[in-house]
Short mmCIF file of C-alpha atoms in Angstrom, two decimals:
data_model
loop_
_atom_site.label_atom_id
_atom_site.label_comp_id
_atom_site.label_asym_id
_atom_site.label_seq_id
_atom_site.Cartn_x
_atom_site.Cartn_y
_atom_site.Cartn_z
CA MET A 490 -12.77 23.82 -37.88
CA ASN A 491 -13.78 25.83 -35.47
CA ALA A 492 -11.50 27.78 -33.90
CA LEU A 493 -10.74 27.94 -30.68
CA PRO A 494 -10.74 31.91 -29.05
CA ARG A 495 -8.40 32.35 -26.76
CA ARG A 496 -10.02 34.38 -23.86
CA VAL A 497 -14.06 32.07 -24.35
CA ALA A 498 -11.40 28.83 -23.32
CA GLU A 499 -9.51 29.74 -20.68
CA THR A 500 -11.77 29.37 -18.34
CA ARG A 501 -12.04 25.88 -19.60
CA LEU A 502 -9.03 25.66 -18.89
CA SER A 503 -7.82 22.99 -15.95
CA ILE A 504 -5.11 21.08 -14.12
CA ASN A 505 -4.69 17.83 -13.24
CA THR A 506 -2.71 18.13 -9.65
CA VAL A 507 -0.43 15.33 -10.52
CA THR A 508 0.81 17.89 -12.85
CA LEU A 509 3.02 19.33 -9.10
CA GLY A 510 3.39 15.37 -8.06
CA ASN A 511 0.82 15.71 -5.52
CA PRO A 512 1.87 17.64 -2.97
CA PRO A 513 -1.19 17.99 0.09
CA LEU A 514 -4.86 18.87 -1.40
CA HIS A 515 -4.50 22.74 -0.17
CA VAL A 516 -0.58 23.73 -1.89
CA ALA A 517 -2.06 21.70 -4.73
CA LEU A 518 -4.93 24.49 -5.48
CA ASP A 519 -3.15 26.78 -4.24
CA ALA A 520 -1.06 26.88 -6.24
CA ILE A 521 -3.13 26.09 -9.15
CA ALA A 522 -5.61 28.32 -7.97
CA ALA A 523 -2.95 31.74 -8.12
CA THR A 524 -2.87 30.45 -12.46
CA GLY A 525 -6.05 31.82 -12.99
CA ALA A 526 -7.62 29.07 -13.78
CA ARG A 527 -11.78 28.07 -12.47
CA ASN A 528 -11.03 24.15 -12.71
CA VAL A 529 -8.30 21.07 -11.12
CA GLY A 530 -7.86 17.67 -12.11
CA LEU A 531 -7.51 15.69 -8.74
CA TRP A 532 -6.61 12.81 -7.77
CA ARG A 533 -7.87 10.16 -5.28
CA GLU A 534 -4.78 9.45 -2.93
CA THR A 535 -4.91 13.48 -2.38
CA TYR A 536 -7.95 14.18 0.18
CA ASP A 537 -6.61 11.23 2.26
CA GLY A 538 -7.66 12.16 5.53
CA LYS A 539 -9.98 14.30 4.09
CA THR A 540 -13.53 12.81 2.92
CA ALA A 541 -14.64 13.24 -0.52
CA ARG A 542 -17.08 16.07 1.68
CA GLN A 543 -14.84 17.75 2.72
CA ALA A 544 -12.22 18.48 0.13
CA ALA A 545 -14.93 19.28 -2.34
CA LYS A 546 -15.30 22.29 0.82
CA VAL A 547 -11.46 22.80 -0.27
CA VAL A 548 -12.27 23.04 -3.68
CA ALA A 549 -14.94 25.73 -3.72
CA ASP A 550 -13.04 27.70 -1.02
CA HIS A 551 -10.50 28.07 -4.09
CA GLY A 552 -13.28 28.84 -6.36
CA LEU A 553 -12.89 25.49 -7.96
CA GLN A 554 -14.39 22.78 -10.27
CA VAL A 555 -13.90 19.98 -10.58
CA SER A 556 -12.65 18.66 -13.82
CA THR A 557 -11.44 15.00 -12.89
CA LEU A 558 -11.17 12.54 -10.97
CA CYS A 559 -9.36 9.68 -11.46
CA ARG A 560 -8.60 7.40 -11.06
CA CYS A 561 -11.17 3.95 -10.44
CA VAL A 562 -9.58 0.65 -12.26
CA LEU A 563 -10.82 -1.80 -14.01
CA SER A 564 -8.83 -5.86 -12.82
CA THR A 565 -10.71 -9.33 -12.59
CA ASP A 566 -9.99 -8.29 -9.51
CA ARG A 567 -13.65 -9.31 -6.59
CA HIS A 568 -12.64 -5.26 -5.27
CA THR A 569 -12.84 -3.92 -8.06
CA VAL A 570 -16.93 -2.25 -7.98
CA ALA A 571 -16.56 -1.66 -4.22
CA ASP A 572 -13.93 0.58 -5.72
CA ALA A 573 -15.23 1.51 -7.82
CA ARG A 574 -18.62 2.20 -5.50
CA ARG A 575 -16.65 4.82 -3.22
CA ALA A 576 -14.60 6.79 -6.09
CA ILE A 577 -17.83 6.68 -7.80
CA ASP A 578 -19.33 8.59 -4.35
CA ASP A 579 -16.16 9.96 -4.11
CA ALA A 580 -16.43 11.82 -7.68
CA HIS A 581 -20.25 12.79 -6.51
CA GLN A 582 -19.35 14.30 -3.14
CA LEU A 583 -17.15 16.70 -5.54
CA GLY A 584 -19.15 17.39 -8.10
CA ALA A 585 -16.48 15.83 -11.16
CA ALA A 586 -17.76 16.52 -14.53
CA ALA A 587 -16.00 13.40 -14.66
CA LEU A 588 -14.84 9.94 -13.00
CA VAL A 589 -11.27 9.40 -14.83
CA VAL A 590 -11.42 5.00 -15.56
CA LEU A 591 -8.76 2.48 -16.41
CA ALA A 592 -9.17 -0.08 -17.69
CA GLY A 593 -6.64 -2.56 -15.95
CA GLY A 594 -4.17 -4.32 -17.67
CA LEU A 595 -2.87 -7.89 -18.13
CA PRO A 596 -4.12 -10.22 -15.01
CA PRO A 597 -0.25 -11.38 -14.06
CA GLY A 598 1.61 -14.64 -15.28
CA SER A 599 -1.93 -13.89 -17.78
CA ARG A 600 -1.12 -14.18 -22.16
CA ASP A 601 -4.98 -14.24 -22.45
CA LEU A 602 -5.45 -10.08 -23.83
CA ALA A 603 -8.51 -11.09 -25.59
CA GLY A 604 -9.61 -13.14 -22.22
CA ALA A 605 -8.80 -9.28 -20.46
CA ARG A 606 -10.70 -7.26 -22.81
CA THR A 607 -13.52 -9.92 -23.02
CA ARG A 608 -13.89 -9.22 -18.44
CA VAL A 609 -13.68 -4.99 -19.39
CA THR A 610 -16.67 -4.68 -21.23
CA GLU A 611 -18.41 -7.23 -17.86
CA VAL A 612 -16.62 -5.25 -15.27
CA PHE A 613 -17.26 -2.29 -16.87
CA ALA A 614 -21.75 -2.48 -17.26
CA ASP A 615 -21.72 -3.12 -13.47
CA ILE A 616 -19.80 -0.56 -12.36
CA ALA A 617 -21.67 1.79 -15.17
CA THR A 618 -24.58 0.85 -13.35
CA VAL A 619 -23.02 1.99 -9.68
CA ALA A 620 -22.93 5.52 -11.92
CA GLY A 621 -26.11 6.36 -13.73
CA GLU A 622 -27.97 5.79 -10.03
CA ALA A 623 -25.39 7.84 -8.86
CA GLY A 624 -25.86 10.99 -11.45
CA VAL A 625 -22.32 11.21 -11.74
CA ARG A 626 -20.80 10.83 -15.21
CA LEU A 627 -18.15 7.90 -15.66
CA GLY A 628 -14.89 8.93 -18.29
CA LEU A 629 -12.90 5.10 -19.89
CA GLU A 630 -9.89 6.03 -20.87
CA PRO A 631 -7.58 4.84 -23.15
CA LEU A 632 -3.97 3.98 -23.19
CA HIS A 633 -0.99 3.92 -25.21
CA PRO A 634 -0.27 1.05 -26.11
CA MET A 635 2.00 0.80 -24.57
CA PHE A 636 0.89 0.80 -21.36
CA THR A 637 -1.09 -2.75 -22.68
CA ALA A 638 0.76 -4.99 -20.95
CA ARG A 639 -0.48 -3.01 -17.43
CA ARG A 640 -2.30 -0.92 -17.34
CA SER A 641 -4.41 -0.59 -20.09
CA VAL A 642 -5.98 -2.70 -22.11
CA VAL A 643 -8.16 -0.58 -24.18
CA ASN A 644 -5.58 1.33 -26.23
CA THR A 645 -7.56 3.57 -28.69
CA LEU A 646 -11.27 5.35 -28.52
CA ARG A 647 -13.02 3.19 -31.21
CA HIS A 648 -11.97 0.24 -28.76
CA ALA A 649 -12.84 2.35 -25.72
CA LEU A 650 -16.24 3.82 -27.73
CA ASP A 651 -17.07 0.51 -28.79
CA VAL A 652 -17.22 -0.53 -24.40
CA VAL A 653 -19.10 2.50 -23.10
CA ALA A 654 -21.72 2.22 -26.41
CA PRO A 655 -24.44 0.08 -24.99
CA PHE A 656 -25.35 2.70 -22.01
CA PRO A 657 -26.38 6.54 -21.84
CA PRO A 658 -24.28 8.99 -22.98
CA GLU A 659 -24.48 10.59 -18.84
CA THR A 660 -23.22 8.13 -18.07
CA ALA A 661 -20.86 6.54 -20.32
CA GLY A 662 -18.06 8.84 -21.96
CA VAL A 663 -14.62 8.61 -22.94
CA VAL A 664 -11.11 10.70 -21.97
CA VAL A 665 -9.52 11.61 -25.01
CA ASP A 666 -5.93 12.76 -23.73
CA THR A 667 -3.60 13.56 -26.68
CA PHE A 668 -0.40 11.64 -25.29
CA ASN A 669 -2.37 8.91 -24.81
CA VAL A 670 -3.71 8.77 -28.18
CA TRP A 671 -1.63 11.14 -31.09
CA TRP A 672 -0.72 8.36 -32.69
CA ASP A 673 -3.80 7.00 -34.03
CA ALA A 674 -4.94 6.70 -38.31
CA GLU A 675 -8.13 7.16 -36.90
CA LEU A 676 -8.13 9.49 -34.20
CA ILE A 677 -10.00 12.38 -36.27
CA GLU A 678 -12.31 10.02 -37.59
CA GLN A 679 -12.75 8.28 -33.99
CA ILE A 680 -13.47 12.14 -31.71
CA ARG A 681 -15.46 12.41 -34.60
CA ARG A 682 -17.36 9.48 -34.20
CA ALA A 683 -17.17 10.31 -29.89
CA GLY A 684 -18.82 13.97 -30.27
CA ALA A 685 -22.04 12.68 -32.54
CA GLU A 686 -22.19 9.98 -30.04
CA ASN A 687 -22.32 12.88 -27.58
CA ARG A 688 -19.50 10.41 -25.40
CA ILE A 689 -16.35 12.89 -25.02
CA ALA A 690 -16.56 13.12 -20.84
CA ALA A 691 -12.89 15.02 -20.50
CA VAL A 692 -9.86 16.50 -22.93
CA GLN A 693 -6.51 16.00 -21.16
CA VAL A 694 -3.24 17.29 -23.03
CA ALA A 695 -0.06 16.10 -22.78
CA ASP A 696 2.87 16.12 -24.78
CA TRP A 697 5.33 13.83 -26.36
CA SER A 698 8.67 14.46 -26.75
CA TRP A 699 11.73 13.65 -29.13
CA GLU A 700 13.51 12.70 -26.37
CA HIS A 701 11.22 9.99 -25.22
CA GLU A 702 12.59 6.53 -26.13
CA HIS A 703 15.53 7.55 -24.72
CA GLY A 704 13.75 8.61 -22.07
CA PRO A 705 11.88 7.47 -18.54
CA PHE A 706 9.04 5.30 -19.81
CA LEU A 707 6.18 7.49 -18.37
CA THR A 708 8.15 10.71 -19.38
CA ARG A 709 5.76 13.64 -20.83
CA VAL A 710 5.99 16.68 -21.41
CA LEU A 711 3.97 20.14 -21.24
CA PRO A 712 1.95 21.32 -24.48
CA GLY A 713 4.14 22.61 -26.48
CA ASP A 714 7.87 21.03 -25.85
CA GLY A 715 7.33 17.64 -28.13
CA ILE A 716 5.61 16.78 -31.08
CA ILE A 717 2.52 16.30 -31.04
CA ASP A 718 -0.42 19.06 -32.85
CA ILE A 719 -2.62 19.11 -29.84
CA THR A 720 -3.79 22.69 -31.42
CA GLY A 721 -4.80 20.04 -34.14
CA ILE A 722 -6.43 17.62 -31.54
CA LEU A 723 -7.62 20.31 -29.13
CA SER A 724 -9.37 21.76 -33.34
CA ALA A 725 -10.91 18.22 -33.54
CA THR A 726 -13.38 17.97 -30.06
CA ALA A 727 -14.12 21.25 -30.36
CA ASP A 728 -15.53 20.66 -34.06
CA ALA A 729 -17.52 17.29 -32.63
CA HIS A 730 -18.67 19.70 -29.97
CA TYR A 731 -16.97 19.41 -26.86
CA THR A 732 -16.72 22.43 -24.52
CA GLY A 733 -16.07 21.12 -20.98
CA PRO A 734 -12.53 21.07 -19.25
CA ILE A 735 -9.28 21.23 -21.08
CA GLU A 736 -7.40 19.28 -18.59
CA VAL A 737 -3.19 19.15 -18.40
CA GLU A 738 -1.96 16.13 -16.89
CA ILE A 739 1.93 16.65 -16.75
CA PHE A 740 3.25 13.19 -15.66
CA ASN A 741 7.04 14.40 -14.96
CA ASP A 742 10.56 14.29 -12.51
CA LEU A 743 11.70 17.43 -13.72
CA LEU A 744 8.52 19.84 -13.70
CA TRP A 745 7.63 17.39 -10.14
CA GLN A 746 11.50 19.76 -9.49
CA LYS A 747 9.32 23.27 -8.89
CA PRO A 748 7.75 24.16 -6.93
CA PRO A 749 4.30 24.16 -7.23
CA HIS A 750 3.42 27.66 -7.68
CA GLN A 751 5.98 27.32 -10.27
CA ALA A 752 5.12 23.80 -11.54
CA ALA A 753 1.02 24.90 -12.04
CA HIS A 754 2.30 28.85 -14.11
CA ASN A 755 4.71 26.79 -16.26
CA ALA A 756 1.43 24.39 -16.93
CA TRP A 757 -1.28 27.84 -17.23
CA GLU A 758 1.16 28.77 -19.91
CA SER A 759 1.72 26.86 -21.30
CA LEU A 760 -1.39 25.44 -22.29
CA SER A 761 -3.18 28.04 -23.33
CA ALA A 762 -0.48 29.19 -26.10
CA SER A 763 -1.46 25.82 -27.41
CA LEU A 764 -4.99 26.94 -27.82
CA ARG A 765 -3.12 29.59 -29.64
CA MET B 1211 -7.58 -22.88 -36.08
CA ASN B 1212 -5.39 -25.17 -37.37
CA ALA B 1213 -2.50 -27.22 -35.75
CA LEU B 1214 1.50 -25.77 -35.93
CA PRO B 1215 3.27 -29.29 -36.26
CA ARG B 1216 6.07 -29.17 -34.22
CA ARG B 1217 8.29 -31.55 -37.61
CA VAL B 1218 6.96 -29.02 -41.12
CA ALA B 1219 7.94 -25.89 -38.53
CA GLU B 1220 10.77 -26.76 -37.85
CA THR B 1221 12.17 -25.96 -41.96
CA ARG B 1222 10.70 -22.73 -41.35
CA LEU B 1223 12.08 -21.20 -39.34
CA SER B 1224 14.51 -18.84 -39.10
CA ILE B 1225 16.88 -16.69 -37.03
CA ASN B 1226 17.64 -12.92 -37.55
CA THR B 1227 21.52 -11.60 -36.95
CA VAL B 1228 20.64 -9.11 -34.89
CA THR B 1229 19.14 -11.49 -32.59
CA LEU B 1230 23.17 -11.95 -32.32
CA GLY B 1231 23.96 -8.31 -32.14
CA ASN B 1232 24.86 -8.95 -35.26
CA PRO B 1233 28.61 -9.89 -35.33
CA PRO B 1234 30.39 -10.68 -38.09
CA LEU B 1235 28.19 -11.93 -41.33
CA HIS B 1236 30.99 -15.55 -40.90
CA VAL B 1237 30.50 -16.21 -37.53
CA ALA B 1238 26.81 -14.89 -36.99
CA LEU B 1239 26.00 -18.06 -39.46
CA ASP B 1240 28.23 -20.13 -38.41
CA ALA B 1241 26.41 -20.85 -35.37
CA ILE B 1242 23.20 -19.47 -36.65
CA ALA B 1243 24.07 -23.59 -38.72
CA ALA B 1244 24.85 -24.81 -36.40
CA THR B 1245 20.88 -24.63 -34.60
CA GLY B 1246 19.82 -26.79 -37.36
CA ALA B 1247 18.14 -23.77 -38.88
CA ARG B 1248 17.59 -23.90 -42.17
CA ASN B 1249 16.76 -19.46 -42.94
CA VAL B 1250 18.18 -16.40 -41.94
CA GLY B 1251 17.78 -13.27 -40.90
CA LEU B 1252 20.30 -10.16 -42.66
CA TRP B 1253 20.87 -6.61 -41.86
CA ARG B 1254 22.61 -4.66 -44.49
CA GLU B 1255 25.78 -3.58 -41.63
CA THR B 1256 26.75 -6.79 -41.56
CA TYR B 1257 27.93 -8.85 -45.34
CA ASP B 1258 29.54 -3.93 -45.41
CA GLY B 1259 33.18 -4.92 -47.40
CA LYS B 1260 31.02 -7.95 -48.85
CA THR B 1261 28.82 -6.73 -51.98
CA ALA B 1262 26.16 -8.42 -51.86
CA ARG B 1263 27.00 -11.12 -54.29
CA GLN B 1264 29.92 -12.43 -52.08
CA ALA B 1265 27.52 -12.50 -48.26
CA ALA B 1266 24.96 -14.55 -50.36
CA LYS B 1267 27.53 -17.28 -51.57
CA VAL B 1268 28.63 -17.05 -47.73
CA VAL B 1269 25.39 -17.75 -46.79
CA ALA B 1270 24.48 -20.36 -49.44
CA ASP B 1271 27.53 -22.50 -47.78
CA HIS B 1272 26.12 -22.42 -44.66
CA GLY B 1273 23.48 -23.94 -46.26
CA LEU B 1274 20.72 -20.66 -45.53
CA GLN B 1275 18.67 -19.11 -47.19
CA VAL B 1276 17.54 -15.07 -46.65
CA SER B 1277 14.02 -14.71 -44.69
CA THR B 1278 14.57 -11.32 -44.55
CA LEU B 1279 16.55 -8.32 -46.10
CA CYS B 1280 16.51 -5.34 -43.30
CA ARG B 1281 16.06 -3.47 -44.03
CA CYS B 1282 14.95 -0.37 -46.31
CA VAL B 1283 13.44 3.01 -44.56
CA LEU B 1284 11.25 5.27 -45.79
CA SER B 1285 11.54 8.84 -44.75
CA THR B 1286 11.41 12.72 -47.24
CA ASP B 1287 15.61 12.74 -47.64
CA ARG B 1288 16.10 12.85 -51.38
CA HIS B 1289 18.28 9.47 -51.15
CA THR B 1290 15.33 7.56 -49.94
CA VAL B 1291 15.19 6.38 -53.24
CA ALA B 1292 18.58 5.47 -53.62
CA ASP B 1293 19.49 3.32 -51.24
CA ALA B 1294 16.42 1.58 -51.74
CA ARG B 1295 17.05 0.58 -55.13
CA ARG B 1296 20.79 -0.32 -53.77
CA ALA B 1297 18.55 -2.60 -50.45
CA ILE B 1298 16.29 -3.98 -52.86
CA ASP B 1299 19.65 -4.90 -55.51
CA ASP B 1300 21.19 -6.32 -52.63
CA ALA B 1301 17.64 -8.34 -52.15
CA HIS B 1302 18.06 -9.85 -55.62
CA GLN B 1303 21.05 -10.97 -54.79
CA LEU B 1304 20.13 -12.42 -51.48
CA GLY B 1305 17.46 -14.60 -52.99
CA ALA B 1306 15.69 -12.85 -49.93
CA ALA B 1307 12.48 -13.80 -49.66
CA ALA B 1308 11.48 -10.18 -48.58
CA LEU B 1309 13.39 -6.60 -48.12
CA VAL B 1310 12.10 -4.96 -44.83
CA VAL B 1311 11.01 -1.67 -45.60
CA LEU B 1312 9.95 1.08 -42.30
CA ALA B 1313 7.92 3.38 -42.90
CA GLY B 1314 10.31 6.50 -41.31
CA GLY B 1315 9.22 8.79 -38.02
CA LEU B 1316 8.41 12.13 -38.01
CA PRO B 1317 10.95 14.95 -39.41
CA PRO B 1318 12.66 16.46 -36.79
CA GLY B 1319 11.31 19.56 -35.54
CA SER B 1320 7.56 18.43 -37.39
CA ARG B 1321 3.89 17.62 -35.51
CA ASP B 1322 2.53 17.42 -39.48
CA LEU B 1323 1.61 13.63 -38.75
CA ALA B 1324 -0.50 13.59 -41.71
CA GLY B 1325 1.27 14.86 -43.71
CA ALA B 1326 4.43 12.15 -43.03
CA ARG B 1327 1.58 9.39 -43.88
CA THR B 1328 0.99 10.28 -47.32
CA ARG B 1329 4.50 11.04 -47.44
CA VAL B 1330 4.57 7.41 -47.17
CA THR B 1331 2.87 6.46 -49.52
CA GLU B 1332 4.28 8.54 -52.26
CA VAL B 1333 7.82 7.59 -51.43
CA PHE B 1334 6.39 3.35 -51.40
CA ALA B 1335 4.62 3.84 -54.80
CA ASP B 1336 8.45 4.82 -56.71
CA ILE B 1337 9.84 1.79 -54.47
CA ALA B 1338 7.51 -0.60 -55.00
CA THR B 1339 8.35 -0.09 -58.69
CA VAL B 1340 11.61 -1.16 -58.10
CA ALA B 1341 11.35 -3.73 -56.60
CA GLY B 1342 8.82 -5.05 -58.81
CA GLU B 1343 11.28 -4.41 -62.22
CA ALA B 1344 14.33 -6.63 -60.03
CA GLY B 1345 11.54 -8.85 -58.70
CA VAL B 1346 12.25 -8.28 -54.78
CA ARG B 1347 8.97 -8.32 -52.33
CA LEU B 1348 9.19 -5.94 -49.47
CA GLY B 1349 7.02 -6.68 -46.95
CA LEU B 1350 6.80 -2.83 -45.03
CA GLU B 1351 6.29 -3.56 -41.95
CA PRO B 1352 4.04 -1.46 -38.79
CA LEU B 1353 6.29 -0.48 -35.84
CA HIS B 1354 4.62 -0.40 -32.49
CA PRO B 1355 3.59 3.14 -31.48
CA MET B 1356 5.83 3.93 -29.13
CA PHE B 1357 8.02 3.72 -31.81
CA THR B 1358 5.49 6.30 -33.90
CA ALA B 1359 7.56 9.74 -33.36
CA ARG B 1360 11.33 8.57 -34.45
CA ARG B 1361 11.01 4.49 -36.56
CA SER B 1362 7.16 4.51 -38.59
CA VAL B 1363 5.07 6.33 -39.14
CA VAL B 1364 2.83 3.44 -39.81
CA ASN B 1365 1.57 1.57 -37.18
CA THR B 1366 -1.29 -0.88 -37.61
CA LEU B 1367 -1.12 -3.94 -39.83
CA ARG B 1368 -4.53 -1.98 -41.14
CA HIS B 1369 -2.41 0.79 -41.88
CA ALA B 1370 0.16 -1.77 -43.48
CA LEU B 1371 -2.59 -3.73 -45.58
CA ASP B 1372 -3.95 0.15 -47.06
CA VAL B 1373 -0.48 0.84 -48.19
CA VAL B 1374 0.58 -1.55 -50.32
CA ALA B 1375 -2.79 -2.41 -51.29
CA PRO B 1376 -2.19 -0.90 -54.92
CA PHE B 1377 0.70 -2.60 -55.93
CA PRO B 1378 0.75 -6.23 -56.54
CA PRO B 1379 1.14 -8.98 -53.84
CA GLU B 1380 4.34 -10.53 -55.16
CA THR B 1381 6.48 -7.04 -54.89
CA ALA B 1382 4.65 -5.39 -51.51
CA GLY B 1383 3.78 -6.86 -48.53
CA VAL B 1384 3.88 -6.52 -45.10
CA VAL B 1385 5.71 -7.84 -42.27
CA VAL B 1386 4.05 -9.65 -39.14
CA ASP B 1387 5.84 -8.85 -35.93
CA THR B 1388 4.69 -10.17 -32.78
CA PHE B 1389 5.89 -7.33 -30.46
CA ASN B 1390 5.35 -4.21 -32.98
CA VAL B 1391 1.22 -5.64 -33.06
CA TRP B 1392 0.59 -7.84 -30.27
CA TRP B 1393 -1.59 -5.62 -28.56
CA ASP B 1394 -3.41 -4.43 -31.36
CA ALA B 1395 -7.72 -5.36 -30.79
CA GLU B 1396 -8.10 -5.75 -34.76
CA LEU B 1397 -5.16 -8.43 -34.98
CA ILE B 1398 -6.50 -11.69 -36.53
CA GLU B 1399 -8.58 -9.88 -38.70
CA GLN B 1400 -6.33 -7.67 -40.41
CA ILE B 1401 -3.78 -11.24 -40.97
CA ARG B 1402 -7.15 -12.84 -42.23
CA ARG B 1403 -6.86 -9.61 -44.28
CA ALA B 1404 -3.55 -9.85 -45.11
CA GLY B 1405 -4.41 -13.20 -45.99
CA ALA B 1406 -7.35 -12.81 -47.78
CA GLU B 1407 -4.71 -10.60 -49.77
CA ASN B 1408 -1.67 -12.76 -49.81
CA ARG B 1409 -0.04 -9.90 -48.41
CA ILE B 1410 2.42 -11.68 -45.49
CA ALA B 1411 5.81 -11.08 -46.75
CA ALA B 1412 7.01 -12.27 -43.38
CA VAL B 1413 6.53 -13.20 -39.54
CA GLN B 1414 9.41 -12.32 -37.33
CA VAL B 1415 8.07 -13.29 -33.08
CA ALA B 1416 9.73 -11.16 -30.00
CA ASP B 1417 8.24 -11.48 -26.72
CA TRP B 1418 7.07 -8.59 -24.85
CA SER B 1419 8.65 -8.41 -20.75
CA TRP B 1420 6.35 -8.22 -17.94
CA GLU B 1421 9.34 -5.41 -16.94
CA HIS B 1422 9.25 -3.64 -20.25
CA GLU B 1423 7.55 -0.01 -18.53
CA HIS B 1424 10.71 0.13 -16.52
CA GLY B 1425 13.45 -1.70 -18.82
CA PRO B 1426 14.86 -0.43 -21.52
CA PHE B 1427 12.34 1.27 -24.49
CA LEU B 1428 13.51 -0.81 -27.29
CA THR B 1429 14.32 -4.28 -25.20
CA ARG B 1430 12.42 -7.46 -26.29
CA VAL B 1431 12.64 -10.90 -25.07
CA LEU B 1432 13.17 -14.21 -26.25
CA PRO B 1433 8.94 -16.26 -27.53
CA GLY B 1434 7.93 -17.21 -24.45
CA ASP B 1435 9.25 -15.36 -21.43
CA GLY B 1436 7.09 -12.36 -22.22
CA ILE B 1437 2.74 -11.80 -22.66
CA ILE B 1438 2.44 -12.88 -25.90
CA ASP B 1439 -0.02 -15.04 -26.70
CA ILE B 1440 2.87 -15.41 -29.62
CA THR B 1441 1.39 -19.23 -30.63
CA GLY B 1442 -1.90 -17.51 -30.48
CA ILE B 1443 -0.53 -15.18 -33.03
CA LEU B 1444 1.60 -17.96 -35.64
CA SER B 1445 -1.90 -20.11 -35.48
CA ALA B 1446 -3.49 -16.49 -37.47
CA THR B 1447 -0.40 -16.66 -39.75
CA ALA B 1448 -1.65 -20.61 -40.01
CA ASP B 1449 -5.32 -20.04 -40.30
CA ALA B 1450 -4.24 -17.73 -43.00
CA HIS B 1451 -2.40 -19.67 -45.47
CA TYR B 1452 0.56 -17.82 -45.00
CA THR B 1453 4.12 -21.37 -45.57
CA GLY B 1454 6.92 -18.89 -45.57
CA PRO B 1455 9.59 -18.54 -42.53
CA ILE B 1456 8.48 -17.41 -38.84
CA GLU B 1457 12.39 -15.61 -38.08
CA VAL B 1458 13.21 -15.11 -34.45
CA GLU B 1459 13.96 -10.91 -34.16
CA ILE B 1460 15.76 -9.95 -31.01
CA PHE B 1461 17.32 -6.94 -29.45
CA ASN B 1462 18.10 -7.99 -26.14
CA ASP B 1463 21.35 -5.93 -24.38
CA LEU B 1464 21.74 -9.30 -22.35
CA LEU B 1465 21.29 -11.63 -25.17
CA TRP B 1466 23.70 -9.78 -26.70
CA GLN B 1467 26.26 -10.36 -23.55
CA LYS B 1468 26.33 -14.65 -25.13
CA PRO B 1469 28.80 -15.82 -26.89
CA PRO B 1470 26.76 -16.00 -30.18
CA HIS B 1471 26.05 -19.61 -30.12
CA GLN B 1472 24.52 -19.96 -26.74
CA ALA B 1473 22.08 -16.88 -28.21
CA ALA B 1474 21.17 -18.26 -31.15
CA HIS B 1475 20.77 -21.99 -28.89
CA ASN B 1476 18.22 -19.64 -27.03
CA ALA B 1477 16.67 -18.38 -30.21
CA TRP B 1478 15.96 -21.55 -31.61
CA GLU B 1479 14.64 -23.53 -28.43
CA SER B 1480 12.48 -20.35 -27.54
CA LEU B 1481 11.15 -19.61 -30.80
CA SER B 1482 10.58 -24.39 -31.64
CA ALA B 1483 8.57 -24.15 -27.83
CA SER B 1484 6.95 -21.71 -28.69
CA LEU B 1485 5.19 -23.86 -32.26
CA ARG B 1486 4.61 -26.38 -29.81
#
């Protein structure tokens, strides 16, 4: 395996604003820039009230680059493509390395999982065309199978890679989020495949707590506080020639109770430690 | 797809005692036999105080056959094989169609998922030898990936089939539990494979609630109350030439508050309806 030299890797580290509980944009960016981070993951909701162009200027003024813009959800809703068009335009304005795309869950009342998966493939094709024209890279993110019903009917890297396969790699990639894929017996093999096909659009890091079963469903913990072999997974992405941002993205009520600077500092330190 | 004619299927239906909250054995068997069921899934804990031979007599006196005995957990613990030997002996005494085997989770403090999976394969081999001598059929049950850390490092039917492959089908099969496998994009393909390899040792049914993300982690709901296409999955097992028991197994606090007869009746009605 390739080493992940800390000095090189640090310039690639990124902090997603949701890790801070998505405070107002300037608060999040102040806290994240103060850690020494050069990259930030943004949510469309956090620059509400600003245009993407205005948000892009604030980000640049903080010396930051946008690693991911979160997010665009595919669904059977007839507004999906219109919403995706806005998200793609924003990602273009912000210069995001990837626009995170989620498949969405089953339509309410439906048990037709195979049908939902077919529709995801169809809608993704529509959106990939728009993204290609805008020069934006989509990152389809498989979510953990516990989210199949309500959030994403795409649950493995293999499935995500199959969905994006018909489109050019510079338009259609996948997101490797450790929390969502760590359990998969095919993980290393599919990361290797993703590298060979030039499909890794983003890497996100969160850990799975040993206490997870007994806590809130969504809770993720800082890298190192759980049982995922994060260093091993990041090494696999290095072996797969991924050289882009490595972004820590944590949903955790306890972390969100901390002041944004403290949450950002903890995230930065935990992520750095996982690269040693 | 093959139909699942109700008249034929009803003789195959089974109710697992945990659906009733595992009351004392005679209470559970009275309630289950009263539904018209011919089969029962048992837990080793529920006949504590009786020998398996004594329990077998009580079961037979109720006109019931044992569809599954739950359960034997593989782990790195040095007592695993000794415990498995007792479970296998019990399954033999009870004439269980299958002894349910779980892989177990990560050892506490470990992040070595690949290593844990290797050990599962090794320990399963030891136990398969014992089971073969006793004429007992093991059913390795993949659990949902949300249980990887603490309960089972085997999370897909594909993986379970790979683990049991070196051993004779009459000794080593798999358990298809709808709650654990419904999300898998390879499910129908792997059920077909399981049928072709004569590996389906048991079928268990529970549904996944649309509310699951917001409720207790373990909660399952009665067939028809959730979003799993149970009829479709059971049809796939029929296509795969599975003709054994179809067992409803629900872990649900609300159901457990009902009198055992009521819980058994509800389970029976829900399972029957899912075959129509």
